[in-house]
mmCIF file of C-alpha atoms and ligand atoms in Angstrom:
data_model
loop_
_atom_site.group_PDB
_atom_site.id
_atom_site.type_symbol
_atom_site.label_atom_id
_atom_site.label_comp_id
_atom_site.label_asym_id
_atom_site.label_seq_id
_atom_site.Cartn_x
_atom_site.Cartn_y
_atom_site.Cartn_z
ATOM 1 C CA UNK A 23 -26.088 50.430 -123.846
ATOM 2 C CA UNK A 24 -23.052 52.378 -124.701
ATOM 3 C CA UNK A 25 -21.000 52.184 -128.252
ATOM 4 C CA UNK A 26 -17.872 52.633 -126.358
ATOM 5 C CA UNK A 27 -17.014 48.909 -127.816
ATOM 6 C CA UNK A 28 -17.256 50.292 -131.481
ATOM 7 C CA UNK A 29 -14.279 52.520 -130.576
ATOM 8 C CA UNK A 30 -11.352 50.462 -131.826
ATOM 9 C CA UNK A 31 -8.548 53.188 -131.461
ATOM 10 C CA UNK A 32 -8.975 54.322 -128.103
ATOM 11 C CA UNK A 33 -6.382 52.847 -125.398
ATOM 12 C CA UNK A 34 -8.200 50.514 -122.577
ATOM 13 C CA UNK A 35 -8.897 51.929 -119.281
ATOM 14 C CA UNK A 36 -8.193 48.958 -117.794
ATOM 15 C CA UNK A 37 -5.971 46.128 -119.196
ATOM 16 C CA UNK A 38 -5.365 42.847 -117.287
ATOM 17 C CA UNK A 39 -2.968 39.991 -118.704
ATOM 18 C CA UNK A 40 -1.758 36.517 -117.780
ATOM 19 C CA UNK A 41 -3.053 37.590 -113.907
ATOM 20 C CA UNK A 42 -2.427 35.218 -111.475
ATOM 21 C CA UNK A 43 -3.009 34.979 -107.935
ATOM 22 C CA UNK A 44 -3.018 32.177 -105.269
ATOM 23 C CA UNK A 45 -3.888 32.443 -101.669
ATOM 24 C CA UNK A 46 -1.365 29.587 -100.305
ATOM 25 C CA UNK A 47 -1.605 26.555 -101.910
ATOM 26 C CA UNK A 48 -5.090 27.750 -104.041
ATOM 27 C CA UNK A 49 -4.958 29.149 -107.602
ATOM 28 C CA UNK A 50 -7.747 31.778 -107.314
ATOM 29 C CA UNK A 51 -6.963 33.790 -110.557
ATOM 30 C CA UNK A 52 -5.622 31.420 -113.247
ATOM 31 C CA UNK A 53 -4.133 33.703 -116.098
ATOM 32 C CA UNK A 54 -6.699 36.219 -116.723
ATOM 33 C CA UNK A 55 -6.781 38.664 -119.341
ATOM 34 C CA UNK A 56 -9.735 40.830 -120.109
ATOM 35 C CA UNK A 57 -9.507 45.137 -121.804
ATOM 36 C CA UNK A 58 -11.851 47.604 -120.212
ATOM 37 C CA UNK A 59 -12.126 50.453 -122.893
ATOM 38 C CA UNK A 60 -13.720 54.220 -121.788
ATOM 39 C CA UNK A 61 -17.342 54.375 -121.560
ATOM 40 C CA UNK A 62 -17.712 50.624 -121.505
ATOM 41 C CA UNK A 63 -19.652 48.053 -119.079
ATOM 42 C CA UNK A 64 -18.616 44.796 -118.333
ATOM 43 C CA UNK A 65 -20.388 42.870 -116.055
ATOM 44 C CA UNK A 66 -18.675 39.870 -114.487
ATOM 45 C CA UNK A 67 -20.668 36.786 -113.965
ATOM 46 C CA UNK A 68 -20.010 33.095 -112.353
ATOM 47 C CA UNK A 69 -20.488 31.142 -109.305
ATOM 48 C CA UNK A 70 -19.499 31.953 -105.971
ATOM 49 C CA UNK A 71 -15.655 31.132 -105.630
ATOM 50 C CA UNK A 72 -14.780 31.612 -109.344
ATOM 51 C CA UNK A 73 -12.776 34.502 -108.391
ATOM 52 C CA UNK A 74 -14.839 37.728 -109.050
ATOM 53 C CA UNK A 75 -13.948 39.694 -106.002
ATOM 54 C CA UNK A 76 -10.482 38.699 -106.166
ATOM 55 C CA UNK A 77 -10.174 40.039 -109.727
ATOM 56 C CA UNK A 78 -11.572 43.489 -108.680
ATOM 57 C CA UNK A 79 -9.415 43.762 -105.681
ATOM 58 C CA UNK A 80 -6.231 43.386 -108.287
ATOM 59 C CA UNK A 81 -7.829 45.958 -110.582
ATOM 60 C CA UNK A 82 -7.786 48.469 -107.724
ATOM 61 C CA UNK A 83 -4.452 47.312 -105.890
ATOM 62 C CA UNK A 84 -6.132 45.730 -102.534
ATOM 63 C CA UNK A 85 -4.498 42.553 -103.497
ATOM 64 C CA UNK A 86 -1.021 42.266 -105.305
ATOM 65 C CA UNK A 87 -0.933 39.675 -107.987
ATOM 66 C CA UNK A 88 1.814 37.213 -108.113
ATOM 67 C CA UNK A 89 2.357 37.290 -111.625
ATOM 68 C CA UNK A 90 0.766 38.860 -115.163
ATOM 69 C CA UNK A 91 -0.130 42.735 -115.271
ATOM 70 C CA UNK A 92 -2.488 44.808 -114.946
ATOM 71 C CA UNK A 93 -2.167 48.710 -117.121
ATOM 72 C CA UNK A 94 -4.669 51.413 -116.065
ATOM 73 C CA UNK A 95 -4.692 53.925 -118.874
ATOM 74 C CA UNK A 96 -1.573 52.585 -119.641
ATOM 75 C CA UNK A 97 0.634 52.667 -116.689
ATOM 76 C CA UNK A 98 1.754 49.234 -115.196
ATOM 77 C CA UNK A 99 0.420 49.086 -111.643
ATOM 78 C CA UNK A 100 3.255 46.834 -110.682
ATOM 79 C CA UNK A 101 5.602 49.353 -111.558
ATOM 80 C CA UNK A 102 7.814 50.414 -108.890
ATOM 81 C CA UNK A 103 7.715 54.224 -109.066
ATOM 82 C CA UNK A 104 3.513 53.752 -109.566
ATOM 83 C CA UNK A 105 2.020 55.737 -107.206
ATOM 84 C CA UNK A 106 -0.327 53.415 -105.724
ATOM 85 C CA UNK A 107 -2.593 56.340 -103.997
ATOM 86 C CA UNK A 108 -2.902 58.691 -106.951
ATOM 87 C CA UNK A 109 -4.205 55.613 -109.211
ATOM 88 C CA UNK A 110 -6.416 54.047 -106.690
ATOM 89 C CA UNK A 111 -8.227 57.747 -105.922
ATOM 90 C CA UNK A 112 -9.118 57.315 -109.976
ATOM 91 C CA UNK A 113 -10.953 53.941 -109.208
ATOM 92 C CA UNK A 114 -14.042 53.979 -107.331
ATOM 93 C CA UNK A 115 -15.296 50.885 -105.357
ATOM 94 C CA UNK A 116 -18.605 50.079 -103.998
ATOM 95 C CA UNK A 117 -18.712 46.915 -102.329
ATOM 96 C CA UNK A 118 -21.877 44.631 -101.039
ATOM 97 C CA UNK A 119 -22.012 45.875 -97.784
ATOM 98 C CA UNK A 120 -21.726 49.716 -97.996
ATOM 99 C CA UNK A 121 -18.926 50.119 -95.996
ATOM 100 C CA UNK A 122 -20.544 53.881 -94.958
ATOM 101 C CA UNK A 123 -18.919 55.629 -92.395
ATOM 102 C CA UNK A 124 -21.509 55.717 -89.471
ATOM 103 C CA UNK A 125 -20.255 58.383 -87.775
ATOM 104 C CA UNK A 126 -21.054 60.426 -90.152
ATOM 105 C CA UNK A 127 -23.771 61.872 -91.763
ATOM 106 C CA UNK A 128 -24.521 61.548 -95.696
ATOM 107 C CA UNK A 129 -23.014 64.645 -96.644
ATOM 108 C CA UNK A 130 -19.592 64.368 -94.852
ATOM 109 C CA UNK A 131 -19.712 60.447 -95.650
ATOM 110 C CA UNK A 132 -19.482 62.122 -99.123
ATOM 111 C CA UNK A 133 -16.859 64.914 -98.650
ATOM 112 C CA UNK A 134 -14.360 63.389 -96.278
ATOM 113 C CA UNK A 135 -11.849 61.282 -98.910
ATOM 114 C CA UNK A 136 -11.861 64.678 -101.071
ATOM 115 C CA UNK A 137 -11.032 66.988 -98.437
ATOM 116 C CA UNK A 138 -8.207 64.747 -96.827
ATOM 117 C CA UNK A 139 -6.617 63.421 -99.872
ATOM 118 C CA UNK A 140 -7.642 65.572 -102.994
ATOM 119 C CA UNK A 141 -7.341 68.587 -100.624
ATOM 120 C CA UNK A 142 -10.386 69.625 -102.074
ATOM 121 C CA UNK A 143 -11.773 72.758 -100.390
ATOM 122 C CA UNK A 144 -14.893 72.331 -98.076
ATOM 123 C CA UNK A 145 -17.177 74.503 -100.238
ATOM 124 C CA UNK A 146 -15.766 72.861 -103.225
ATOM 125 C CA UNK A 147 -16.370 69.552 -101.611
ATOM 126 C CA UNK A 148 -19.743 69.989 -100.709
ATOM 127 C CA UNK A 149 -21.277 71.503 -103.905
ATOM 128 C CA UNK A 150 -19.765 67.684 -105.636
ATOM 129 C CA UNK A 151 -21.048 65.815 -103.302
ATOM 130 C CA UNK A 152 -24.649 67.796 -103.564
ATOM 131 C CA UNK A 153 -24.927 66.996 -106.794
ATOM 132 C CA UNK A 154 -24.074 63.365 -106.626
ATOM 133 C CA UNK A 155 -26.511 63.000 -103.885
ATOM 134 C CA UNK A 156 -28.966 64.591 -106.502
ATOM 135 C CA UNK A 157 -28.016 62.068 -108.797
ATOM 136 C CA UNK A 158 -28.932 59.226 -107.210
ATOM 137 C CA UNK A 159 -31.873 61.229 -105.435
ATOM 138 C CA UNK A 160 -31.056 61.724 -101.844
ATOM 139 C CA UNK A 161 -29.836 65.149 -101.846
ATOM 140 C CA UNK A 162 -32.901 65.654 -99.203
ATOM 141 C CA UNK A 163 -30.539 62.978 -96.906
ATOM 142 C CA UNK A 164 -27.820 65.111 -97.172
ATOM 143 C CA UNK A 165 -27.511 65.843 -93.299
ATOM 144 C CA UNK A 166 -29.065 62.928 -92.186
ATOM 145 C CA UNK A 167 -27.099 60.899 -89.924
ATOM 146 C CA UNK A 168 -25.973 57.665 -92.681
ATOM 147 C CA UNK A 169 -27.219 55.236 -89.942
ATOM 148 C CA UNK A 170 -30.722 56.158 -90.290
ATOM 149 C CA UNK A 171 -30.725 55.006 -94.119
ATOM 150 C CA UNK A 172 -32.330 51.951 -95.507
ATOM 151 C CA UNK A 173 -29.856 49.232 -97.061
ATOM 152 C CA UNK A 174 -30.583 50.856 -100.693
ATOM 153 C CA UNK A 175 -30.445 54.351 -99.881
ATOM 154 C CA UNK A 176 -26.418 53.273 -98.362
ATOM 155 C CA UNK A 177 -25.999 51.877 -101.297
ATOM 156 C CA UNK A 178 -26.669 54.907 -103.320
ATOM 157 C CA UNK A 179 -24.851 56.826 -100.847
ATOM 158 C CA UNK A 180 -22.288 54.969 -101.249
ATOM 159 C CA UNK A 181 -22.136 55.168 -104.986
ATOM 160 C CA UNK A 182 -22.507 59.243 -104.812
ATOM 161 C CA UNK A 183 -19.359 59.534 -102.324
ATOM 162 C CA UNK A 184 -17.264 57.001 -104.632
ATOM 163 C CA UNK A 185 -18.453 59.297 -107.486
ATOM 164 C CA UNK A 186 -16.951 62.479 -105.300
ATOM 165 C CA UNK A 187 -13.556 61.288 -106.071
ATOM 166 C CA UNK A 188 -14.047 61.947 -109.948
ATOM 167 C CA UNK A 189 -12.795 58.419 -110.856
ATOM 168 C CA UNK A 190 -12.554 57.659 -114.135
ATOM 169 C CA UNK A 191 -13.555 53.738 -113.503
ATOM 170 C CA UNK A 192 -15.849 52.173 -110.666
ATOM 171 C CA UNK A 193 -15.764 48.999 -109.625
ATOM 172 C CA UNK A 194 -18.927 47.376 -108.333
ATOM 173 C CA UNK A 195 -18.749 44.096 -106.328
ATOM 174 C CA UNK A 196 -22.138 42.504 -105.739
ATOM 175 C CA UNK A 197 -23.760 45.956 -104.864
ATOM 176 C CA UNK A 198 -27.138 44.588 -104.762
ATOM 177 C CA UNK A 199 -26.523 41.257 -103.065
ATOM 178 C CA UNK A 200 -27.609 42.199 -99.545
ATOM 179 C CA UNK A 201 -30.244 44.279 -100.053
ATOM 180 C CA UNK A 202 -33.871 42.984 -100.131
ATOM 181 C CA UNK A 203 -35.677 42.283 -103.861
ATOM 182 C CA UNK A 204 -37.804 44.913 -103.280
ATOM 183 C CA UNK A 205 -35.449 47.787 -103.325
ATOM 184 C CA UNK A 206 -32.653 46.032 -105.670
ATOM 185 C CA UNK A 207 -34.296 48.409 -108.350
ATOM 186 C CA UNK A 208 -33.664 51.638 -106.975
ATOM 187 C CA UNK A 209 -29.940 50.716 -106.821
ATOM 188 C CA UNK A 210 -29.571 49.161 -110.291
ATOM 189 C CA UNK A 211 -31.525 52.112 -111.618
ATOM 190 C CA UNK A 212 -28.647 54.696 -110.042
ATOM 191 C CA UNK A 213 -25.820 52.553 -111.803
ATOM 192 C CA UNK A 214 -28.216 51.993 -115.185
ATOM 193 C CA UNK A 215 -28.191 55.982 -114.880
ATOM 194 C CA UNK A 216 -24.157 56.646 -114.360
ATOM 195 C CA UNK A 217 -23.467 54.121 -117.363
ATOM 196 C CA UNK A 218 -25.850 55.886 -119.834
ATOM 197 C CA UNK A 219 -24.036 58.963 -119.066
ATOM 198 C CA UNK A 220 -20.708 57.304 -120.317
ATOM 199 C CA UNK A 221 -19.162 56.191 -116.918
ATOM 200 C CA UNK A 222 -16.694 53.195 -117.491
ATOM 201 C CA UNK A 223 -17.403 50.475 -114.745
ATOM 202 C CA UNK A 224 -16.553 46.999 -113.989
ATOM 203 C CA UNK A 225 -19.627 45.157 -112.211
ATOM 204 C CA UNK A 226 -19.888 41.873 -110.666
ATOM 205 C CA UNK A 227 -23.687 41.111 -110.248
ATOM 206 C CA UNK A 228 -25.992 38.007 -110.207
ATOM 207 C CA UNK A 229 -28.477 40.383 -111.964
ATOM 208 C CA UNK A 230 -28.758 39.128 -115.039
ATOM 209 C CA UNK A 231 -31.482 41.475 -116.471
ATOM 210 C CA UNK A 232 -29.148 44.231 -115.818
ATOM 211 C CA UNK A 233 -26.046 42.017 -117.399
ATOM 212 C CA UNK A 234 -28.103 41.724 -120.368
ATOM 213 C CA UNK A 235 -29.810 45.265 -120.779
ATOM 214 C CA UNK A 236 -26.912 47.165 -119.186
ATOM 215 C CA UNK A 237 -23.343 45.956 -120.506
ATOM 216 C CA UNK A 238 -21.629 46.148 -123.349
ATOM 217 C CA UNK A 239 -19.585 42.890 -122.525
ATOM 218 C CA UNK A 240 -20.387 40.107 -120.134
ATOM 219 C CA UNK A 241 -17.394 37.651 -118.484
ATOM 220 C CA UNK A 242 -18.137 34.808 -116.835
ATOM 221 C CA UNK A 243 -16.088 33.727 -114.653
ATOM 222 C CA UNK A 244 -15.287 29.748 -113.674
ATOM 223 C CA UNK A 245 -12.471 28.641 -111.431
ATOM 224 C CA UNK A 246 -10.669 31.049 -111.764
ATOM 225 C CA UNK A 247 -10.224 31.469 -115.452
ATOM 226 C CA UNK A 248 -12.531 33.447 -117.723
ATOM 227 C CA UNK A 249 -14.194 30.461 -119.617
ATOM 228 C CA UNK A 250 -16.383 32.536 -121.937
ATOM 229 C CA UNK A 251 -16.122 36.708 -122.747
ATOM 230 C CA UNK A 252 -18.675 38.275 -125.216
ATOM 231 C CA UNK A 253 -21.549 40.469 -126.175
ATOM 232 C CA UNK A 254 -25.153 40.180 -123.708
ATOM 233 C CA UNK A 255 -27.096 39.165 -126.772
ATOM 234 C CA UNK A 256 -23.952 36.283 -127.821
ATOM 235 C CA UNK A 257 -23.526 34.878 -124.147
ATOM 236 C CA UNK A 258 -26.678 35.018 -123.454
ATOM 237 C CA UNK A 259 -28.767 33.635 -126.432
ATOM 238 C CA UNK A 260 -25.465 31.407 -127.327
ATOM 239 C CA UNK A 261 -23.264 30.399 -124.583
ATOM 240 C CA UNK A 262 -20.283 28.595 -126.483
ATOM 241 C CA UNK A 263 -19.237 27.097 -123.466
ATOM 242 C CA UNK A 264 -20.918 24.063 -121.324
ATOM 243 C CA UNK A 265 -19.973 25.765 -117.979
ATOM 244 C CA UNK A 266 -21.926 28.846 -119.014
ATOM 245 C CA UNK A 267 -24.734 27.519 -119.989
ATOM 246 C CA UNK A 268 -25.090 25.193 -117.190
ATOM 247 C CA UNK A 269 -24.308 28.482 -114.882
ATOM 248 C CA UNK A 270 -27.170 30.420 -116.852
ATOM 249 C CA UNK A 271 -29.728 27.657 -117.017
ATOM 250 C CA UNK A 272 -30.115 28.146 -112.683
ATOM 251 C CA UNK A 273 -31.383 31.846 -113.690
ATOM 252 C CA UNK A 274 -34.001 30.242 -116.296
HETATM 253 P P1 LIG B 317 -16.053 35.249 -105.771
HETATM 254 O O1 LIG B 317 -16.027 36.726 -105.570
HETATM 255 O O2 LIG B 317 -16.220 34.838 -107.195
HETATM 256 O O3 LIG B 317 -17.057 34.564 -104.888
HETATM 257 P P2 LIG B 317 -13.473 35.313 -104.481
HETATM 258 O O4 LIG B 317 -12.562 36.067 -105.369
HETATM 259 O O5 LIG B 317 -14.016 36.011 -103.304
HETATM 260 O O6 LIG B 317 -14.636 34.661 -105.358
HETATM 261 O O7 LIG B 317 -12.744 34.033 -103.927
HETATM 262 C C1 LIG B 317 -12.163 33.051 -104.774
HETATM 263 C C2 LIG B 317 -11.523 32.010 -103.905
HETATM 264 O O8 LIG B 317 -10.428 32.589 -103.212
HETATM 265 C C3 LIG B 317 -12.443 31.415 -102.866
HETATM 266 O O9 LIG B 317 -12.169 30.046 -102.753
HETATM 267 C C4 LIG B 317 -12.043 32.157 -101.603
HETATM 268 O O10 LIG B 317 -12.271 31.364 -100.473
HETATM 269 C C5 LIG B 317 -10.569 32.390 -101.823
HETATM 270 N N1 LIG B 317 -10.073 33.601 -101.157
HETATM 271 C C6 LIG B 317 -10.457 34.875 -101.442
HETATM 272 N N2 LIG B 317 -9.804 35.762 -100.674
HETATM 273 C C7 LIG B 317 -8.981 35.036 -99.876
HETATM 274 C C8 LIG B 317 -8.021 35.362 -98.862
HETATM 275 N N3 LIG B 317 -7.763 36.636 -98.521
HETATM 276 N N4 LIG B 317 -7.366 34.333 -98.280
HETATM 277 C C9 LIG B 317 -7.591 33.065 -98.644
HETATM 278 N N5 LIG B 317 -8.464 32.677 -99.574
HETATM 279 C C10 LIG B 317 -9.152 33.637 -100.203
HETATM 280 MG MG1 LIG B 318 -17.231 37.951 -104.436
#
């Protein structure tokens, strides 16, 4: 656990409010506001089709929301001068299924986005991405080809390349969802890792012993509105809310 929270002066990283979006005639995100601040963990909880994904696809500008705002260390993403690329290379994004390049081996899975669009020099771009593959303990992998890997290896592979950016927030949807129990572990123990060394990251997860050990703040998440935001040991132990608790009791 991190005492970013405790930090009451510092400016959010990320700062949604009144966010709506609607895919035709559906209301997915129902006027959402929520404050990421630096160094914090929020973990975003609810049932499938509350709206998670969505939420994180506004934060990092795959989806445009119709109305509301959303400020990443301050700067309006709707804005029209914003540039869209420069902000999204600051937000990393690991989804549930990988998304690894499998052309490629591990290493240049991990050096490709710096070396086309940070311009990052190939020597440069390879001593990063050898120590994020250290970090998450497959440096060994490094030139093996990424189709060879097991589902959690990718995953940590694909948390070290994200990490080769230098983002100053990651975004985690579901990143243990298809993997099998047995090797869920190895995964959450890479991300338990990156936030006790002060990364700032938004995770939605239906691991609630990470939820609870891991975050500073948990949201959950219902139809599309944020029904309940709070502390682990508060939502947990005292759900104020009867959709929360009936969401929590199926994890009893
Ligand atoms: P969650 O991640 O909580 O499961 P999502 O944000 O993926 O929820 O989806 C919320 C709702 O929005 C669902 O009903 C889903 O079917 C719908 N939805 C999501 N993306 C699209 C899209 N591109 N087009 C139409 N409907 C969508
Ligand atoms: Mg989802």
């Amino acid at each position: 656990m991190t005492n970013a929270s405790n930090n009451g002066s510092a400016e959010p990283i990320i700062h949604v409010e009144g966010l709506r979006k609607s895919f035709g005639s559906h209301e997915v995100l129902k006027n959402i506001d929520f404050k990421v601040m630096p160094g914090e963990v929020v973990t975003i909880i609810g049932a499938s089709g509350s709206g998670k994904s969505t939420l994180l696809r506004c934060i990092n500008l795959l989806e445009t929301p119709d109305s509301g705002h959303v400020w990443f260390h301050g700067q309006d993403l709707a804005a029209e001068h914003v540039d869209v690329n420069a902000l999204r290379e600051k937000i990393g994004m690991v989804f549930q299924s990988f998304n690894l390049f499998n052309n490629l081996n591990v290493l240049d899975n991990c050096t490709l986005a710096p070396i086309t669009l940070k311009k990052m020099g190939k020597a440069e771009a390879e001593a990063e991405a050898k120590r994020n593959l250290e970090a998450v303990g497959l440096l060994d992998f490094a030139s093996a080809p990424s189709t060879s890997l097991s589902g959690g290896q990718k995953q940590r592979v694909a948390i070290a390349r994200a990490l080769c950016m230098k983002p100053d927030l990651m975004l985690f949807d579901e990143p243990t969802s298809a993997l099998d129990p047995e090797i869920v572990g190895e995964v959450l123990n890479v991300m338990r890792d990156l936030a006790a060394q002060g990364m700032t990251m938004v995770v939605v997860t239906h691991e609630m012993d990470f939820a609870k050990n891991v975050s500073d703040k948990v949201v959950f998440m219902d139809q599309g509105v944020i029904a309940e935001q709070g502390s682990p040991s508060k939502l947990f132990t005292s759900p104020e809310h009867p959709r929360t608790r009936e969401f929590l009791s199926r994890y009893l």
